Tab-separated table of C-alpha atoms in Angstrom:
chain	number	residue	atom	x	y	z
A	283	UNK	CA	13.187	-25.144	-6.198
A	284	UNK	CA	11.648	-26.944	-3.229
A	285	UNK	CA	8.536	-27.677	-5.322
A	286	UNK	CA	10.689	-29.225	-8.052
A	287	UNK	CA	12.466	-31.422	-5.523
A	288	UNK	CA	9.185	-32.520	-3.964
A	289	UNK	CA	7.872	-33.646	-7.364
A	290	UNK	CA	10.641	-36.223	-7.443
A	291	UNK	CA	10.660	-37.407	-3.858
A	292	UNK	CA	7.092	-37.028	-2.554
A	293	UNK	CA	6.373	-40.719	-3.201
A	294	UNK	CA	9.227	-41.732	-0.892
A	295	UNK	CA	8.065	-39.154	1.651
A	296	UNK	CA	4.576	-40.690	1.587
A	297	UNK	CA	6.039	-44.094	2.366
A	298	UNK	CA	8.028	-42.630	5.260
A	299	UNK	CA	4.844	-40.897	6.482
A	300	UNK	CA	3.139	-44.309	6.692
A	301	UNK	CA	6.173	-45.740	8.532
A	302	UNK	CA	6.186	-42.891	11.040
A	303	UNK	CA	2.490	-43.258	11.695
A	304	UNK	CA	2.778	-47.029	12.164
A	305	UNK	CA	5.848	-46.820	14.407
A	306	UNK	CA	4.305	-44.396	16.869
A	307	UNK	CA	0.521	-44.865	16.711
A	308	UNK	CA	0.425	-48.227	18.507
A	309	UNK	CA	1.551	-46.522	21.730
A	310	UNK	CA	-1.709	-44.573	21.717
A	311	UNK	CA	-3.801	-47.611	20.819
A	312	UNK	CA	-2.522	-49.946	23.561
A	313	UNK	CA	-5.669	-49.724	25.752
A	314	UNK	CA	-8.082	-50.321	22.827
A	315	UNK	CA	-6.060	-53.184	21.332
A	316	UNK	CA	-5.742	-54.694	24.809
A	317	UNK	CA	-9.536	-54.746	25.167
A	318	UNK	CA	-9.902	-56.547	21.817
A	319	UNK	CA	-7.496	-59.322	22.816
A	320	UNK	CA	-8.174	-59.229	26.556
A	321	UNK	CA	-4.528	-58.399	27.236
A	322	UNK	CA	-2.748	-55.804	29.387
A	323	UNK	CA	-0.957	-52.762	27.961
A	324	UNK	CA	2.349	-54.433	28.880
A	325	UNK	CA	1.486	-57.451	26.718
A	326	UNK	CA	0.207	-55.378	23.798
A	327	UNK	CA	3.345	-53.236	24.105
A	328	UNK	CA	5.382	-56.252	23.053
A	329	UNK	CA	4.002	-55.627	19.576
A	330	UNK	CA	6.096	-52.449	19.608
A	331	UNK	CA	9.062	-54.457	20.907
A	332	UNK	CA	9.023	-56.961	18.035
A	333	UNK	CA	8.296	-54.233	15.446
A	334	UNK	CA	11.351	-52.187	16.413
A	335	UNK	CA	13.495	-55.319	16.877
A	336	UNK	CA	12.758	-56.581	13.376
A	337	UNK	CA	13.126	-53.010	12.074
A	338	UNK	CA	16.649	-52.955	13.525
A	339	UNK	CA	17.625	-56.382	12.183
A	340	UNK	CA	16.079	-56.250	8.702
A	341	UNK	CA	18.000	-53.182	7.501
A	342	UNK	CA	21.544	-54.610	7.755
A	343	UNK	CA	20.584	-58.191	6.855
A	344	UNK	CA	18.216	-57.783	3.902
A	345	UNK	CA	19.943	-54.743	2.349
A	346	UNK	CA	22.954	-57.035	1.865
A	347	UNK	CA	20.990	-60.099	0.721
A	348	UNK	CA	18.912	-58.079	-1.774
A	349	UNK	CA	21.819	-55.920	-2.985
A	350	UNK	CA	21.732	-57.461	-6.492
A	351	UNK	CA	18.162	-56.277	-7.094
A	352	UNK	CA	17.154	-52.809	-8.285
A	353	UNK	CA	16.232	-50.143	-5.747
A	354	UNK	CA	12.725	-49.886	-7.162
A	355	UNK	CA	12.066	-53.622	-6.704
A	356	UNK	CA	13.382	-53.541	-3.125
A	357	UNK	CA	11.201	-50.543	-2.244
A	358	UNK	CA	8.139	-52.245	-3.762
A	359	UNK	CA	8.877	-55.466	-1.887
A	360	UNK	CA	9.329	-53.533	1.362
A	361	UNK	CA	6.051	-51.630	0.949
A	362	UNK	CA	4.175	-54.783	-0.057
A	363	UNK	CA	5.457	-56.552	3.055
A	364	UNK	CA	4.690	-53.552	5.262
A	365	UNK	CA	1.188	-53.031	3.832
A	366	UNK	CA	0.179	-56.709	4.029
A	367	UNK	CA	1.492	-56.929	7.591
A	368	UNK	CA	-0.636	-53.979	8.648
A	369	UNK	CA	-3.637	-55.527	6.907
A	370	UNK	CA	-3.056	-58.659	9.009
A	371	UNK	CA	-2.780	-56.459	12.122
A	372	UNK	CA	-6.063	-54.781	11.245
A	373	UNK	CA	-7.842	-58.129	10.743
A	374	UNK	CA	-6.076	-60.070	13.506
A	375	UNK	CA	-8.443	-62.140	15.623
A	376	UNK	CA	-6.056	-63.002	18.436
A	377	UNK	CA	-2.909	-61.860	20.203
A	378	UNK	CA	-0.570	-64.320	18.441
A	379	UNK	CA	-1.543	-63.100	14.973
A	380	UNK	CA	-1.173	-59.507	16.177
A	381	UNK	CA	2.407	-60.153	17.368
A	382	UNK	CA	3.320	-62.021	14.167
A	383	UNK	CA	1.964	-59.195	12.021
A	384	UNK	CA	4.036	-56.624	13.932
A	385	UNK	CA	7.174	-58.695	13.288
A	386	UNK	CA	6.471	-58.713	9.545
A	387	UNK	CA	5.625	-54.987	9.537
A	388	UNK	CA	8.984	-54.293	11.198
A	389	UNK	CA	10.774	-56.256	8.471
A	390	UNK	CA	9.137	-54.210	5.736
A	391	UNK	CA	9.693	-50.882	7.523
A	392	UNK	CA	13.346	-51.652	8.270
A	393	UNK	CA	13.985	-52.472	4.627
A	394	UNK	CA	12.117	-49.450	3.207
A	395	UNK	CA	13.447	-46.672	5.465
A	396	UNK	CA	17.228	-46.770	4.769
A	397	UNK	CA	16.638	-47.590	1.091
A	398	UNK	CA	14.287	-44.602	0.689
A	399	UNK	CA	16.773	-42.267	2.373
A	400	UNK	CA	19.760	-43.441	0.329
A	401	UNK	CA	17.869	-43.486	-2.996
A	402	UNK	CA	16.439	-40.023	-2.341
A	403	UNK	CA	19.934	-38.569	-2.569
A	404	UNK	CA	20.267	-40.012	-6.083
A	405	UNK	CA	17.020	-38.503	-7.364
A	406	UNK	CA	18.259	-34.914	-7.224
A	407	UNK	CA	21.393	-32.929	-7.976
A	408	UNK	CA	24.242	-32.698	-5.474
A	409	UNK	CA	23.264	-29.209	-4.283
A	410	UNK	CA	19.697	-30.330	-3.510
A	411	UNK	CA	20.558	-33.557	-1.676
A	412	UNK	CA	20.227	-31.984	1.754
A	413	UNK	CA	16.739	-30.660	1.015
A	414	UNK	CA	15.628	-33.953	-0.518
A	415	UNK	CA	16.849	-36.017	2.436
A	416	UNK	CA	15.247	-33.563	4.866
A	417	UNK	CA	11.872	-34.053	3.153
A	418	UNK	CA	12.151	-37.850	3.139
A	419	UNK	CA	13.280	-38.164	6.754
A	420	UNK	CA	10.830	-35.420	7.708
A	421	UNK	CA	8.039	-37.569	6.290
A	422	UNK	CA	8.473	-39.926	9.223
A	423	UNK	CA	8.301	-37.152	11.828
A	424	UNK	CA	5.298	-35.586	10.072
A	425	UNK	CA	3.663	-39.010	10.146
A	426	UNK	CA	4.078	-38.846	13.915
A	427	UNK	CA	2.846	-35.261	14.343
A	428	UNK	CA	-0.040	-35.359	11.852
A	429	UNK	CA	-0.795	-39.035	11.247
A	430	UNK	CA	-0.824	-40.254	14.839
A	431	UNK	CA	-3.348	-37.685	16.210
A	432	UNK	CA	-5.651	-38.204	13.191
A	433	UNK	CA	-5.388	-41.963	13.588
A	434	UNK	CA	-6.155	-41.759	17.300
A	435	UNK	CA	-9.198	-39.557	16.658
A	436	UNK	CA	-10.475	-42.068	14.096
A	437	UNK	CA	-9.841	-44.853	16.603
A	438	UNK	CA	-11.901	-42.966	19.189
A	439	UNK	CA	-14.736	-42.378	16.699
A	440	UNK	CA	-14.745	-45.879	15.166
A	441	UNK	CA	-12.110	-48.354	16.447
A	442	UNK	CA	-8.364	-49.027	16.440
A	443	UNK	CA	-8.607	-51.318	13.401
A	444	UNK	CA	-9.807	-48.403	11.265
A	445	UNK	CA	-6.743	-46.389	12.312
A	446	UNK	CA	-4.451	-49.227	11.179
A	447	UNK	CA	-6.488	-49.380	7.965
A	448	UNK	CA	-5.407	-45.812	7.171
A	449	UNK	CA	-1.789	-47.030	7.221
A	450	UNK	CA	-2.734	-49.841	4.813
A	451	UNK	CA	-4.296	-47.306	2.414
A	452	UNK	CA	-1.220	-45.062	2.599
A	453	UNK	CA	0.989	-48.083	1.841
A	454	UNK	CA	-1.121	-48.955	-1.220
A	455	UNK	CA	-0.956	-45.384	-2.550
A	456	UNK	CA	2.824	-45.258	-1.989
A	457	UNK	CA	3.247	-48.685	-3.664
A	458	UNK	CA	1.297	-47.626	-6.769
A	459	UNK	CA	3.138	-44.289	-6.937
A	460	UNK	CA	6.571	-45.934	-6.743
A	461	UNK	CA	5.581	-48.575	-9.323
A	462	UNK	CA	4.515	-46.000	-11.922
A	463	UNK	CA	6.567	-42.911	-11.104
A	464	UNK	CA	9.910	-43.900	-9.566
A	465	UNK	CA	12.713	-44.449	-12.098
A	466	UNK	CA	15.087	-47.383	-11.824
A	467	UNK	CA	18.156	-46.291	-9.895
A	468	UNK	CA	21.682	-47.621	-9.779
A	469	UNK	CA	22.984	-47.511	-6.242
A	470	UNK	CA	26.445	-48.250	-4.813
A	471	UNK	CA	26.641	-51.737	-3.344
A	472	UNK	CA	25.584	-51.926	0.290
A	473	UNK	CA	28.294	-52.584	2.888
A	474	UNK	CA	28.619	-56.258	3.743
A	475	UNK	CA	27.631	-57.678	7.114
A	476	UNK	CA	31.320	-58.105	7.873
A	477	UNK	CA	31.957	-54.399	7.208
A	478	UNK	CA	28.956	-53.375	9.310
A	479	UNK	CA	29.973	-55.362	12.364
A	480	UNK	CA	33.721	-54.785	12.065
A	481	UNK	CA	33.147	-51.341	13.561
A	482	UNK	CA	32.148	-52.968	16.852
A	483	UNK	CA	35.812	-53.437	17.692
A	484	UNK	CA	36.449	-49.680	17.441
A	485	UNK	CA	36.351	-48.173	20.979
A	486	UNK	CA	35.199	-44.751	19.737
A	487	UNK	CA	32.281	-46.206	17.773
A	488	UNK	CA	31.329	-48.338	20.780
A	489	UNK	CA	31.200	-45.290	23.053
A	490	UNK	CA	29.118	-43.284	20.574
A	491	UNK	CA	26.572	-46.011	19.829
A	492	UNK	CA	26.319	-46.868	23.545
A	493	UNK	CA	24.884	-43.378	24.050
A	494	UNK	CA	22.485	-43.984	21.146
A	495	UNK	CA	21.264	-47.213	22.746
A	496	UNK	CA	20.743	-45.579	26.160
A	497	UNK	CA	18.779	-42.707	24.631
A	498	UNK	CA	16.623	-45.066	22.550
A	499	UNK	CA	15.869	-47.345	25.507
A	500	UNK	CA	14.760	-44.407	27.631
A	501	UNK	CA	12.956	-42.230	25.082
A	502	UNK	CA	11.135	-44.790	22.954
A	503	UNK	CA	10.718	-47.256	25.806
A	504	UNK	CA	8.787	-44.683	27.809
A	505	UNK	CA	6.888	-43.456	24.739
A	506	UNK	CA	5.579	-46.979	24.119
A	507	UNK	CA	3.616	-46.819	27.380
A	508	UNK	CA	2.788	-43.115	27.200
A	509	UNK	CA	-0.942	-43.812	27.005
A	510	UNK	CA	-0.751	-45.625	30.344
A	511	UNK	CA	1.391	-42.851	31.868
A	512	UNK	CA	-1.229	-40.274	30.839
A	513	UNK	CA	-4.176	-42.438	31.915
A	514	UNK	CA	-2.731	-42.945	35.389
A	515	UNK	CA	-1.226	-39.475	35.715
A	516	UNK	CA	-4.202	-37.383	34.622
A	517	UNK	CA	-6.920	-38.955	32.385
A	518	UNK	CA	-7.166	-41.162	29.263
A	519	UNK	CA	-9.095	-38.319	27.584
A	520	UNK	CA	-5.810	-36.404	27.226
A	521	UNK	CA	-3.844	-39.147	25.429
A	522	UNK	CA	-4.178	-37.517	21.984
A	523	UNK	CA	-3.201	-34.084	23.343
A	524	UNK	CA	0.006	-35.304	24.983
A	525	UNK	CA	0.961	-37.540	22.044
A	526	UNK	CA	0.462	-34.602	19.670
A	527	UNK	CA	2.559	-32.354	21.914
A	528	UNK	CA	5.334	-34.958	21.963
A	529	UNK	CA	5.118	-35.226	18.165
A	530	UNK	CA	5.334	-31.451	17.683
A	531	UNK	CA	8.458	-31.474	19.827
A	532	UNK	CA	9.821	-34.288	17.680
A	533	UNK	CA	9.182	-32.306	14.518
A	534	UNK	CA	10.963	-29.259	15.940
A	535	UNK	CA	13.871	-31.367	17.155
A	536	UNK	CA	14.376	-33.373	13.961
A	537	UNK	CA	14.325	-30.312	11.689
A	538	UNK	CA	15.908	-27.779	14.065
A	539	UNK	CA	18.912	-29.771	15.217
A	540	UNK	CA	20.593	-29.402	11.814
A	541	UNK	CA	20.748	-25.635	12.230
A	542	UNK	CA	22.167	-26.026	15.746
A	543	UNK	CA	24.853	-28.481	14.594
A	544	UNK	CA	26.080	-25.981	12.000
A	545	UNK	CA	26.600	-23.353	14.732
A	546	UNK	CA	28.046	-25.691	17.378
A	547	UNK	CA	31.758	-26.337	17.035
A	548	UNK	CA	31.774	-29.301	19.418
A	549	UNK	CA	29.037	-31.806	18.572
A	550	UNK	CA	29.990	-33.972	21.564
A	551	UNK	CA	29.065	-31.133	23.947
A	552	UNK	CA	25.847	-30.509	21.979
A	553	UNK	CA	24.930	-34.173	22.437
A	554	UNK	CA	25.606	-33.884	26.172
A	555	UNK	CA	23.288	-30.861	26.405
A	556	UNK	CA	20.555	-32.753	24.528
A	557	UNK	CA	20.833	-35.706	26.924
A	558	UNK	CA	20.698	-33.466	30.008
A	559	UNK	CA	17.552	-31.710	28.747
A	560	UNK	CA	16.053	-35.106	27.849
A	561	UNK	CA	16.686	-36.393	31.368
A	562	UNK	CA	15.216	-33.268	33.001
A	563	UNK	CA	12.094	-33.422	30.805
A	564	UNK	CA	11.453	-37.079	31.669
A	565	UNK	CA	11.985	-36.740	35.412
A	566	UNK	CA	9.636	-33.713	35.559
A	567	UNK	CA	6.662	-35.604	34.090
A	568	UNK	CA	5.218	-36.905	37.425
A	569	UNK	CA	5.515	-33.447	38.997
A	570	UNK	CA	4.043	-31.347	36.175
A	571	UNK	CA	1.616	-33.622	34.324
A	572	UNK	CA	-1.479	-32.466	36.250
A	573	UNK	CA	-0.697	-28.747	35.920
A	574	UNK	CA	-2.474	-27.091	32.958
A	575	UNK	CA	-0.137	-25.847	30.190
A	576	UNK	CA	3.000	-26.511	32.288
A	577	UNK	CA	2.254	-30.223	32.099
A	578	UNK	CA	2.847	-30.130	28.339
A	579	UNK	CA	6.353	-28.646	28.612
A	580	UNK	CA	8.161	-31.898	29.554
A	581	UNK	CA	6.507	-33.679	26.633
A	582	UNK	CA	7.449	-31.143	23.986
A	583	UNK	CA	11.038	-31.027	25.341
A	584	UNK	CA	11.205	-34.814	25.539
A	585	UNK	CA	9.943	-35.163	21.951
A	586	UNK	CA	12.380	-32.529	20.678
A	587	UNK	CA	15.420	-33.989	22.441
A	588	UNK	CA	14.507	-37.584	21.613
A	589	UNK	CA	14.258	-36.822	17.890
A	590	UNK	CA	17.294	-34.499	17.934
A	591	UNK	CA	19.830	-37.136	18.994
A	592	UNK	CA	20.355	-38.981	15.712
A	593	UNK	CA	21.806	-36.140	13.630
A	594	UNK	CA	24.576	-35.226	16.142
A	595	UNK	CA	25.489	-38.891	16.583
A	596	UNK	CA	25.708	-39.383	12.823
A	597	UNK	CA	27.756	-36.182	12.541
A	598	UNK	CA	30.219	-37.461	15.170
A	599	UNK	CA	30.585	-40.821	13.416
A	600	UNK	CA	31.015	-39.286	9.952
A	601	UNK	CA	33.597	-36.828	11.267
A	602	UNK	CA	35.710	-39.467	13.003
A	603	UNK	CA	35.137	-42.418	10.646
A	604	UNK	CA	34.778	-40.882	7.201
A	605	UNK	CA	36.261	-43.990	5.593
A	606	UNK	CA	33.358	-46.039	7.002
A	607	UNK	CA	30.766	-43.265	6.797
A	608	UNK	CA	27.712	-45.107	5.488
A	609	UNK	CA	28.514	-48.230	7.497
A	610	UNK	CA	28.886	-46.387	10.803
A	611	UNK	CA	25.673	-44.403	10.247
A	612	UNK	CA	23.782	-47.593	9.328
A	613	UNK	CA	25.100	-49.286	12.470
A	614	UNK	CA	24.025	-46.343	14.628
A	615	UNK	CA	20.551	-46.389	13.043
A	616	UNK	CA	20.131	-50.130	13.606
A	617	UNK	CA	21.229	-49.844	17.236
A	618	UNK	CA	18.796	-46.964	17.707
A	619	UNK	CA	15.915	-49.286	16.848
A	620	UNK	CA	17.459	-52.123	18.819
A	621	UNK	CA	17.532	-49.821	21.853
A	622	UNK	CA	13.886	-48.954	21.167
A	623	UNK	CA	13.012	-52.649	21.216
A	624	UNK	CA	14.884	-53.142	24.499
A	625	UNK	CA	13.107	-50.129	26.003
A	626	UNK	CA	9.656	-51.373	24.971
A	627	UNK	CA	10.447	-54.843	26.358
A	628	UNK	CA	11.852	-53.428	29.606
A	629	UNK	CA	8.826	-51.182	30.110
A	630	UNK	CA	6.460	-54.087	29.525
A	631	UNK	CA	8.384	-56.245	31.995
A	632	UNK	CA	8.236	-53.570	34.698
A	633	UNK	CA	4.501	-53.026	34.219
A	634	UNK	CA	3.870	-56.775	34.187
A	635	UNK	CA	5.605	-56.981	37.580
A	636	UNK	CA	3.157	-54.418	38.958
A	637	UNK	CA	5.376	-51.331	38.790
A	638	UNK	CA	3.598	-47.974	38.665
A	639	UNK	CA	4.097	-45.616	35.744
A	640	UNK	CA	6.104	-43.319	38.030
A	641	UNK	CA	8.536	-46.169	38.691
A	642	UNK	CA	8.681	-46.677	34.931
A	643	UNK	CA	9.556	-43.018	34.417
A	644	UNK	CA	12.307	-43.027	37.048
A	645	UNK	CA	13.827	-46.244	35.660
A	646	UNK	CA	14.084	-44.736	32.193
A	647	UNK	CA	15.472	-41.536	33.723
A	648	UNK	CA	18.220	-43.665	35.294
A	649	UNK	CA	19.090	-45.016	31.851
A	650	UNK	CA	19.394	-41.445	30.544
A	651	UNK	CA	21.816	-40.771	33.416
A	652	UNK	CA	23.929	-43.729	32.251
A	653	UNK	CA	23.948	-42.214	28.759
A	654	UNK	CA	24.988	-38.833	30.198
A	655	UNK	CA	27.897	-40.441	32.097
A	656	UNK	CA	29.105	-42.180	28.919
A	657	UNK	CA	28.765	-38.927	26.976
A	658	UNK	CA	30.790	-37.000	29.604
A	659	UNK	CA	33.526	-39.595	29.129
A	660	UNK	CA	33.263	-39.085	25.343
A	661	UNK	CA	33.616	-35.313	25.751
A	662	UNK	CA	36.755	-35.624	27.921
A	663	UNK	CA	38.344	-38.203	25.630
A	664	UNK	CA	37.570	-36.021	22.616
A	665	UNK	CA	39.054	-32.934	24.315
A	666	UNK	CA	42.195	-34.856	25.297
A	667	UNK	CA	42.528	-36.136	21.741
A	668	UNK	CA	42.298	-32.596	20.353
A	669	UNK	CA	44.837	-31.372	22.913
A	670	UNK	CA	47.260	-34.163	21.950
A	671	UNK	CA	46.915	-33.256	18.265
A	672	UNK	CA	47.578	-29.561	19.032
A	673	UNK	CA	50.635	-30.432	21.131
A	674	UNK	CA	51.878	-32.717	18.351
A	675	UNK	CA	51.537	-29.937	15.789
A	676	UNK	CA	53.318	-27.476	18.090
A	677	UNK	CA	56.126	-29.981	18.673
A	678	UNK	CA	56.586	-30.580	14.941
A	679	UNK	CA	56.520	-26.830	14.226
A	680	UNK	CA	59.115	-26.225	16.964
A	681	UNK	CA	61.265	-29.101	15.632
A	682	UNK	CA	61.318	-27.716	12.072
A	683	UNK	CA	62.053	-24.180	13.306
A	684	UNK	CA	65.110	-25.479	15.147
């Protein structure tokens, strides 16, 4: 059955693989790209900032503007934009062109990702939707675990431009596959911008997405400058090893959290546990990084917890706002990437001011603590809400018995 599903959705998975590789590989290429443009890692890191920023903004804006077009045409446009942008990155001769190309790549990625996920559910029967979506979303995490280490090895053997060229080739293959193999799909109309942003006035949604933003700032912000953390903490020769370890953790977290959610009755408490483990893993990096084997533990935990946060957050939003399900999930996803952009920008600013990587780590740890505090508030409010509902039911039952 899985093979049959994969025959229908592998082309979307390939596109997500390219997106995952592009989103996370630049963090490992910062030193090499910096040498090409004679810029610091903090300055090159702003390419990650603009990529994730435009990723966050393009999904809600362009999915509404392009709603009248077929899914296939939107996916092709997104991949064409993404592929051409990476080609420009690969051929860029100066820093300005590099930054511009990352903006355009973010636009294409932000348009492709949610459209691929939503269309994947329409390619298979209702009972196979979960498996299909897992494969498509998993393509992005596999792109991180498999694509990033391979790309970094190629960059070490040849140069960073060749690694970006692999992403261009993957985009071309995915574009051709979608053009010839993907059927035209009829999708429900996307929520309007007004519907998307109307949720901002809901206090519960605000509290939930605030945690998402804190986690994204800390986790992805620190990841952006992971190559510098490793170079200063131990040696640049270990960059690929630690990035791969982080990616393996991400793969375990993204696929494993679904099983945990099914067994956990209170997703709010699960989210709190994830944040606590995330904070512990980050703060332990300076202490353990130089110790063989043990030094890898914080990275695999950090990767797992960082990738495991989205599913519980989406579960909480869908449970409490079922009438705005797709809109609330889309908002959470956009704010996740917006938080990533803020984190990358904040990290670059700190490094530009001369802060050490240890200071960087402790600053992002502090942001995790803020997220934990907000989540503790969410847990207590949720528990009080449940208690009020139980008391209300008891009161009504007592009233009718009388």
